[in-house]
PDB file of C-alpha atoms in Angstrom:
ATOM      1  CA  UNK A  20       8.985  -3.584 155.809  1.00  0.00           C
ATOM      2  CA  UNK A  21      10.691  -4.203 152.464  1.00  0.00           C
ATOM      3  CA  UNK A  22       9.255  -6.723 150.019  1.00  0.00           C
ATOM      4  CA  UNK A  23      11.381  -9.042 147.925  1.00  0.00           C
ATOM      5  CA  UNK A  24      10.584  -8.858 144.213  1.00  0.00           C
ATOM      6  CA  UNK A  25      12.863 -11.772 143.350  1.00  0.00           C
ATOM      7  CA  UNK A  26      10.942 -13.871 140.821  1.00  0.00           C
ATOM      8  CA  UNK A  27      13.249 -16.887 140.859  1.00  0.00           C
ATOM      9  CA  UNK A  28      15.673 -17.233 143.779  1.00  0.00           C
ATOM     10  CA  UNK A  29      19.315 -18.085 143.029  1.00  0.00           C
ATOM     11  CA  UNK A  30      18.906 -17.715 139.252  1.00  0.00           C
ATOM     12  CA  UNK A  31      21.900 -16.498 137.242  1.00  0.00           C
ATOM     13  CA  UNK A  32      21.073 -14.538 134.102  1.00  0.00           C
ATOM     14  CA  UNK A  33      24.084 -14.949 131.822  1.00  0.00           C
ATOM     15  CA  UNK A  34      22.358 -13.540 128.713  1.00  0.00           C
ATOM     16  CA  UNK A  35      21.337 -10.225 130.309  1.00  0.00           C
ATOM     17  CA  UNK A  36      24.246  -7.790 130.495  1.00  0.00           C
ATOM     18  CA  UNK A  37      24.096  -4.686 132.715  1.00  0.00           C
ATOM     19  CA  UNK A  38      26.727  -1.971 132.446  1.00  0.00           C
ATOM     20  CA  UNK A  39      27.057   1.521 133.920  1.00  0.00           C
ATOM     21  CA  UNK A  40      28.812   3.927 131.561  1.00  0.00           C
ATOM     22  CA  UNK A  41      29.891   7.416 132.629  1.00  0.00           C
ATOM     23  CA  UNK A  42      28.042  10.479 131.354  1.00  0.00           C
ATOM     24  CA  UNK A  43      30.387  12.754 129.418  1.00  0.00           C
ATOM     25  CA  UNK A  44      30.217  16.520 129.816  1.00  0.00           C
ATOM     26  CA  UNK A  45      30.621  19.092 127.004  1.00  0.00           C
ATOM     27  CA  UNK A  46      34.388  18.897 127.472  1.00  0.00           C
ATOM     28  CA  UNK A  47      34.362  15.132 126.855  1.00  0.00           C
ATOM     29  CA  UNK A  48      35.307  14.298 130.437  1.00  0.00           C
ATOM     30  CA  UNK A  49      33.183  12.010 132.676  1.00  0.00           C
ATOM     31  CA  UNK A  50      30.779  13.830 135.007  1.00  0.00           C
ATOM     32  CA  UNK A  51      31.286  12.626 138.570  1.00  0.00           C
ATOM     33  CA  UNK A  52      28.303  10.713 139.984  1.00  0.00           C
ATOM     34  CA  UNK A  53      26.364  10.441 136.685  1.00  0.00           C
ATOM     35  CA  UNK A  54      26.059   7.225 134.700  1.00  0.00           C
ATOM     36  CA  UNK A  55      24.016   5.777 131.844  1.00  0.00           C
ATOM     37  CA  UNK A  56      22.695   2.263 132.435  1.00  0.00           C
ATOM     38  CA  UNK A  57      23.105   0.003 129.393  1.00  0.00           C
ATOM     39  CA  UNK A  58      21.103  -3.230 129.395  1.00  0.00           C
ATOM     40  CA  UNK A  59      21.902  -5.700 126.629  1.00  0.00           C
ATOM     41  CA  UNK A  60      19.744  -8.761 125.942  1.00  0.00           C
ATOM     42  CA  UNK A  61      21.922 -11.391 124.302  1.00  0.00           C
ATOM     43  CA  UNK A  62      19.662 -13.702 122.284  1.00  0.00           C
ATOM     44  CA  UNK A  63      21.869 -16.596 121.132  1.00  0.00           C
ATOM     45  CA  UNK A  64      18.963 -18.354 119.359  1.00  0.00           C
TER      46      UNK A  64
END
């Protein structure tokens, strides 16, 4: 049985940005199936 780790249901996090960027090989071309995950915390304060 899977457990839910949702801390706050139905919460939208507009200041946390998540982006998958492709991994580039030695030739500068994207490698199929590989990505870097970039997480940006936008602190407007």
